[in-house]
Amino acid sequence: MIVIGEKINATRSAVRDIIEQRRDGELAALAREQAEAGATYIDVNVGTGRGTRDDEIEAMQWAVTTLCTATDKPLCIDSADAAVLEAGLAAMAGRPAMINSIKADPHCFDAVLPLVARYQAPVVALAMDEQGIPKTVEGRIAACRRIAAACADYQISIEQVFFDPLVLPVSTDAVQGKVTLDTVAAIRQAFPGAHATMGLSNISYGLPGRAALNAAFLHMAVFAGLDSAIMDPSNTTMMAAVRSAEALMGKDRHFRRYTRALRKPS
Amino acid sequence: MIVIGEKINATRSAVRDIIEQRRDGELAALAREQAEAGATYIDVNVGTGRGTRDDEIEAMQWAVTTLCTATDKPLCIDSADAAVLEAGLAAMAGRPAMINSIKADPHCFDAVLPLVARYQAPVVALAMDEQGIPKTVEGRIAACRRIAAACADYQISIEQVFFDPLVLPVSTDAVQGKVTLDTVAAIRQAFPGAHATMGLSNISYGLPGRAALNAAFLHMAVFAGLDSAIMDPSNTTMMAAVRSAEALMGKDRHFRRYTRALRKPS
């Protein structure tokens, strides 16, 4: 499993403070903690929603520069604004990075796909369009097909694309768990070379016992074809779920990662 | 989920003693405990492997009679010997029961399918044949097709059939988890009216952390289409896994069973 560590996100108030106050050491610690816990990529989202675009560009440059000295892991540059993405990618100074994210929207294609092509970066592609998140599997796959076609126009390989089927809470619409999982399976069938990733925790919004529910959803999603997750790798329940799922799918030679994860305190 | 409570099985030495010594109260307690924990059926296997066929017939008659006064739940009469099955079914005195099990073998068809037809009983059908358990999905589905054809010959409805894809440990063959899950999905596709059930715990044989691994496998299997499990309903980890899976699949209206299971001590 390709784990995208989600902790450096300015929508979390503690992280927003770290970013606004440019506290290098604490930002670096967040990256190292996730790298040690098993993250493949470290996501970086500096959108506090309180400053100007220039503020966000400057914050991204600072964060990327700081993180590149703190960890060898590739970063996942995360913004809805192409200018912020571009600033982050440039600050990587040639090191590999992922882009998070695109959706099925011509404005987004025009702004972001040139960056994906130029940096040959893996890219998270949300299964949604200008109207929002389709409620059905067919609607989400239609969005993915538009994205795949646009990527082909820019000669971006489908192997670079991490489709995200998107997760809506089952507490508000009980069929949404199955819709997301069926979308994962449909993505893997329609685009065999592509990846499938998602942020899982939204599934359990509004329900008790969220950690176990998120872990159960991860197990199901891995069988459906998920090969990546946007998650907190320091959460031992979730990382144990990743390792169990790999072991059961025959993706963990000699059960090494599984048995190592069991030895960690939970 | 249709839960078949597996605890009354003479291969467990404590249960064998209860059966051999005809300890009515303890047998009844094993049934009540499973019924209260959420079992839909109570499995009854009295095969100690130490007596004659007549001993086993007599033990089955005693067990069924005892259990029919202890619980209102239907029993699942479990034996490899058709004469024992018949004795158990007769002792039900008209109450509904399940039959466990048949496999793709003409001798088995001749001996057991007349009972399935006569008692209009649900029946567990193992995805194996005279040669044993096929290693591939195709082999297991071929066995299921032979069983379905034989059931049709006896005018047994496919809705009565609980196909069991069978579970081999991933520790000895890493692909067997995926083979079993893909078989579940193939069963639901080939026989839309049929059920799919299985005993899960074999999957984790030889590995540490078995309870969590079994729960993860259950989550995957429910997404694949499993609608029944042969398990210990008193195992709170496994029953919590059943309730989480139902909740995520939109099969638990208002999340009632899920939230009730959360309130139980684990």
GROMACS .gro file of N, CA and C in nm, chain B residues 86-150:
model
  195
  352GLU      N    1  -3.016  -3.762   0.905
  352GLU     CA    2  -3.157  -3.801   0.902
  352GLU      C    3  -3.212  -3.815   1.044
  353ALA      N    4  -3.134  -3.875   1.133
  353ALA     CA    5  -3.178  -3.890   1.272
  353ALA      C    6  -3.199  -3.754   1.337
  354GLY      N    7  -3.108  -3.661   1.310
  354GLY     CA    8  -3.121  -3.526   1.366
  354GLY      C    9  -3.243  -3.454   1.313
  355LEU      N   10  -3.264  -3.464   1.183
  355LEU     CA   11  -3.379  -3.396   1.121
  355LEU      C   12  -3.510  -3.454   1.175
  356ALA      N   13  -3.516  -3.586   1.190
  356ALA     CA   14  -3.638  -3.650   1.242
  356ALA      C   15  -3.665  -3.604   1.385
  357ALA      N   16  -3.556  -3.589   1.464
  357ALA     CA   17  -3.571  -3.549   1.604
  357ALA      C   18  -3.618  -3.404   1.618
  358MET      N   19  -3.608  -3.324   1.512
  358MET     CA   20  -3.656  -3.186   1.515
  358MET      C   21  -3.809  -3.183   1.526
  359ALA      N   22  -3.874  -3.293   1.493
  359ALA     CA   23  -4.021  -3.305   1.508
  359ALA      C   24  -4.095  -3.191   1.438
  360GLY      N   25  -4.054  -3.164   1.316
  360GLY     CA   26  -4.126  -3.065   1.236
  360GLY      C   27  -4.071  -2.924   1.243
  361ARG      N   28  -3.985  -2.898   1.339
  361ARG     CA   29  -3.924  -2.764   1.345
  361ARG      C   30  -3.819  -2.747   1.236
  362PRO      N   31  -3.800  -2.624   1.186
  362PRO     CA   32  -3.705  -2.605   1.075
  362PRO      C   33  -3.560  -2.628   1.118
  363ALA      N   34  -3.482  -2.681   1.025
  363ALA     CA   35  -3.340  -2.705   1.051
  363ALA      C   36  -3.263  -2.686   0.922
  364MET      N   37  -3.134  -2.659   0.938
  364MET     CA   38  -3.042  -2.651   0.824
  364MET      C   39  -2.961  -2.781   0.821
  365ILE      N   40  -2.912  -2.816   0.703
  365ILE     CA   41  -2.828  -2.935   0.688
  365ILE      C   42  -2.686  -2.891   0.654
  366ASN      N   43  -2.588  -2.949   0.724
  366ASN     CA   44  -2.447  -2.915   0.706
  366ASN      C   45  -2.369  -3.044   0.696
  367SER      N   46  -2.328  -3.091   0.578
  367SER     CA   47  -2.315  -3.021   0.453
  367SER      C   48  -2.316  -3.121   0.337
  368ILE      N   49  -2.316  -3.067   0.217
  368ILE     CA   50  -2.297  -3.151   0.098
  368ILE      C   51  -2.174  -3.101   0.023
  369LYS      N   52  -2.125  -3.185  -0.068
  369LYS     CA   53  -2.016  -3.143  -0.159
  369LYS      C   54  -2.044  -3.203  -0.296
  370ALA      N   55  -1.963  -3.170  -0.395
  370ALA     CA   56  -1.986  -3.218  -0.532
  370ALA      C   57  -1.936  -3.361  -0.545
  371ASP      N   58  -2.022  -3.454  -0.510
  371ASP     CA   59  -1.985  -3.596  -0.507
  371ASP      C   60  -2.115  -3.676  -0.523
  372PRO      N   61  -2.125  -3.761  -0.626
  372PRO     CA   62  -2.250  -3.834  -0.651
  372PRO      C   63  -2.299  -3.915  -0.531
  373HIS      N   64  -2.206  -3.974  -0.455
  373HIS     CA   65  -2.248  -4.050  -0.337
  373HIS      C   66  -2.317  -3.960  -0.236
  374CYS      N   67  -2.260  -3.842  -0.221
  374CYS     CA   68  -2.318  -3.744  -0.129
  374CYS      C   69  -2.455  -3.698  -0.181
  375PHE      N   70  -2.464  -3.671  -0.310
  375PHE     CA   71  -2.593  -3.628  -0.368
  375PHE      C   72  -2.700  -3.734  -0.340
  376ASP      N   73  -2.667  -3.863  -0.370
  376ASP     CA   74  -2.765  -3.971  -0.353
  376ASP      C   75  -2.811  -3.983  -0.208
  377ALA      N   76  -2.717  -3.962  -0.117
  377ALA     CA   77  -2.749  -3.985   0.024
  377ALA      C   78  -2.818  -3.866   0.089
  378VAL      N   79  -2.775  -3.744   0.053
  378VAL     CA   80  -2.819  -3.626   0.131
  378VAL      C   81  -2.927  -3.545   0.060
  379LEU      N   82  -2.921  -3.535  -0.072
  379LEU     CA   83  -3.018  -3.447  -0.139
  379LEU      C   84  -3.164  -3.491  -0.119
  380PRO      N   85  -3.193  -3.623  -0.109
  380PRO     CA   86  -3.332  -3.660  -0.077
  380PRO      C   87  -3.379  -3.600   0.057
  381LEU      N   88  -3.285  -3.590   0.154
  381LEU     CA   89  -3.321  -3.530   0.284
  381LEU      C   90  -3.345  -3.379   0.268
  382VAL      N   91  -3.258  -3.314   0.191
  382VAL     CA   92  -3.274  -3.170   0.169
  382VAL      C   93  -3.410  -3.144   0.105
  383ALA      N   94  -3.445  -3.228   0.008
  383ALA     CA   95  -3.573  -3.210  -0.062
  383ALA      C   96  -3.691  -3.239   0.032
  384ARG      N   97  -3.682  -3.350   0.105
  384ARG     CA   98  -3.794  -3.391   0.189
  384ARG      C   99  -3.821  -3.289   0.300
  385TYR      N  100  -3.713  -3.240   0.364
  385TYR     CA  101  -3.730  -3.146   0.476
  385TYR      C  102  -3.732  -3.000   0.429
  386GLN      N  103  -3.717  -2.979   0.299
  386GLN     CA  104  -3.709  -2.842   0.245
  386GLN      C  105  -3.614  -2.757   0.328
  387ALA      N  106  -3.500  -2.816   0.359
  387ALA     CA  107  -3.405  -2.752   0.450
  387ALA      C  108  -3.303  -2.669   0.374
  388PRO      N  109  -3.261  -2.555   0.431
  388PRO     CA  110  -3.142  -2.489   0.379
  388PRO      C  111  -3.023  -2.585   0.395
  389VAL      N  112  -2.925  -2.575   0.305
  389VAL     CA  113  -2.814  -2.670   0.310
  389VAL      C  114  -2.682  -2.598   0.280
  390VAL      N  115  -2.580  -2.627   0.362
  390VAL     CA  116  -2.444  -2.577   0.338
  390VAL      C  117  -2.380  -2.665   0.230
  391ALA      N  118  -2.331  -2.602   0.123
  391ALA     CA  119  -2.275  -2.675   0.009
  391ALA      C  120  -2.129  -2.635  -0.010
  392LEU      N  121  -2.040  -2.729   0.018
  392LEU     CA  122  -1.896  -2.700   0.013
  392LEU      C  123  -1.846  -2.699  -0.131
  393ALA      N  124  -1.764  -2.599  -0.163
  393ALA     CA  125  -1.709  -2.585  -0.299
  393ALA      C  126  -1.592  -2.679  -0.320
  394MET      N  127  -1.619  -2.810  -0.304
  394MET     CA  128  -1.515  -2.911  -0.322
  394MET      C  129  -1.577  -3.035  -0.385
  395ASP      N  130  -1.494  -3.127  -0.428
  395ASP     CA  131  -1.546  -3.247  -0.492
  395ASP      C  132  -1.475  -3.371  -0.437
  396GLU      N  133  -1.490  -3.484  -0.506
  396GLU     CA  134  -1.432  -3.611  -0.459
  396GLU      C  135  -1.281  -3.600  -0.440
  397GLN      N  136  -1.217  -3.512  -0.519
  397GLN     CA  137  -1.071  -3.500  -0.513
  397GLN      C  138  -1.023  -3.406  -0.402
  398GLY      N  139  -1.111  -3.335  -0.339
  398GLY     CA  140  -1.069  -3.242  -0.234
  398GLY      C  141  -1.106  -3.099  -0.270
  399ILE      N  142  -1.028  -3.004  -0.216
  399ILE     CA  143  -1.058  -2.862  -0.236
  399ILE      C  144  -0.977  -2.810  -0.355
  400PRO      N  145  -1.043  -2.768  -0.464
  400PRO     CA  146  -0.967  -2.712  -0.576
  400PRO      C  147  -0.890  -2.587  -0.533
  401LYS      N  148  -0.773  -2.567  -0.591
  401LYS     CA  149  -0.688  -2.455  -0.552
  401LYS      C  150  -0.730  -2.323  -0.619
  402THR      N  151  -0.812  -2.330  -0.725
  402THR     CA  152  -0.846  -2.210  -0.802
  402THR      C  153  -0.993  -2.173  -0.787
  403VAL      N  154  -1.022  -2.049  -0.821
  403VAL     CA  155  -1.162  -2.003  -0.822
  403VAL      C  156  -1.242  -2.087  -0.923
  404GLU      N  157  -1.186  -2.111  -1.041
  404GLU     CA  158  -1.257  -2.185  -1.145
  404GLU      C  159  -1.293  -2.325  -1.096
  405GLY      N  160  -1.197  -2.391  -1.030
  405GLY     CA  161  -1.221  -2.525  -0.979
  405GLY      C  162  -1.332  -2.526  -0.874
  406ARG      N  163  -1.332  -2.426  -0.787
  406ARG     CA  164  -1.434  -2.424  -0.681
  406ARG      C  165  -1.572  -2.393  -0.741
  407ILE      N  166  -1.576  -2.302  -0.838
  407ILE     CA  167  -1.704  -2.271  -0.901
  407ILE      C  168  -1.756  -2.392  -0.980
  408ALA      N  169  -1.665  -2.468  -1.041
  408ALA     CA  170  -1.708  -2.590  -1.112
  408ALA      C  171  -1.777  -2.685  -1.015
  409ALA      N  172  -1.723  -2.699  -0.894
  409ALA     CA  173  -1.786  -2.783  -0.792
  409ALA      C  174  -1.925  -2.728  -0.756
  410CYS      N  175  -1.934  -2.596  -0.742
  410CYS     CA  176  -2.064  -2.533  -0.708
  410CYS      C  177  -2.166  -2.559  -0.821
  411ARG      N  178  -2.120  -2.553  -0.946
  411ARG     CA  179  -2.212  -2.577  -1.058
  411ARG      C  180  -2.265  -2.720  -1.057
  412ARG      N  181  -2.179  -2.817  -1.023
  412ARG     CA  182  -2.225  -2.955  -1.014
  412ARG      C  183  -2.330  -2.968  -0.903
  413ILE      N  184  -2.305  -2.900  -0.792
  413ILE     CA  185  -2.402  -2.906  -0.681
  413ILE      C  186  -2.535  -2.842  -0.723
  414ALA      N  187  -2.527  -2.726  -0.789
  414ALA     CA  188  -2.650  -2.657  -0.832
  414ALA      C  189  -2.730  -2.744  -0.929
  415ALA      N  190  -2.659  -2.813  -1.018
  415ALA     CA  191  -2.729  -2.899  -1.115
  415ALA      C  192  -2.796  -3.016  -1.043
  416ALA      N  193  -2.726  -3.074  -0.947
  416ALA     CA  194  -2.784  -3.187  -0.872
  416ALA      C  195  -2.905  -3.140  -0.790
   0.00000   0.00000   0.00000
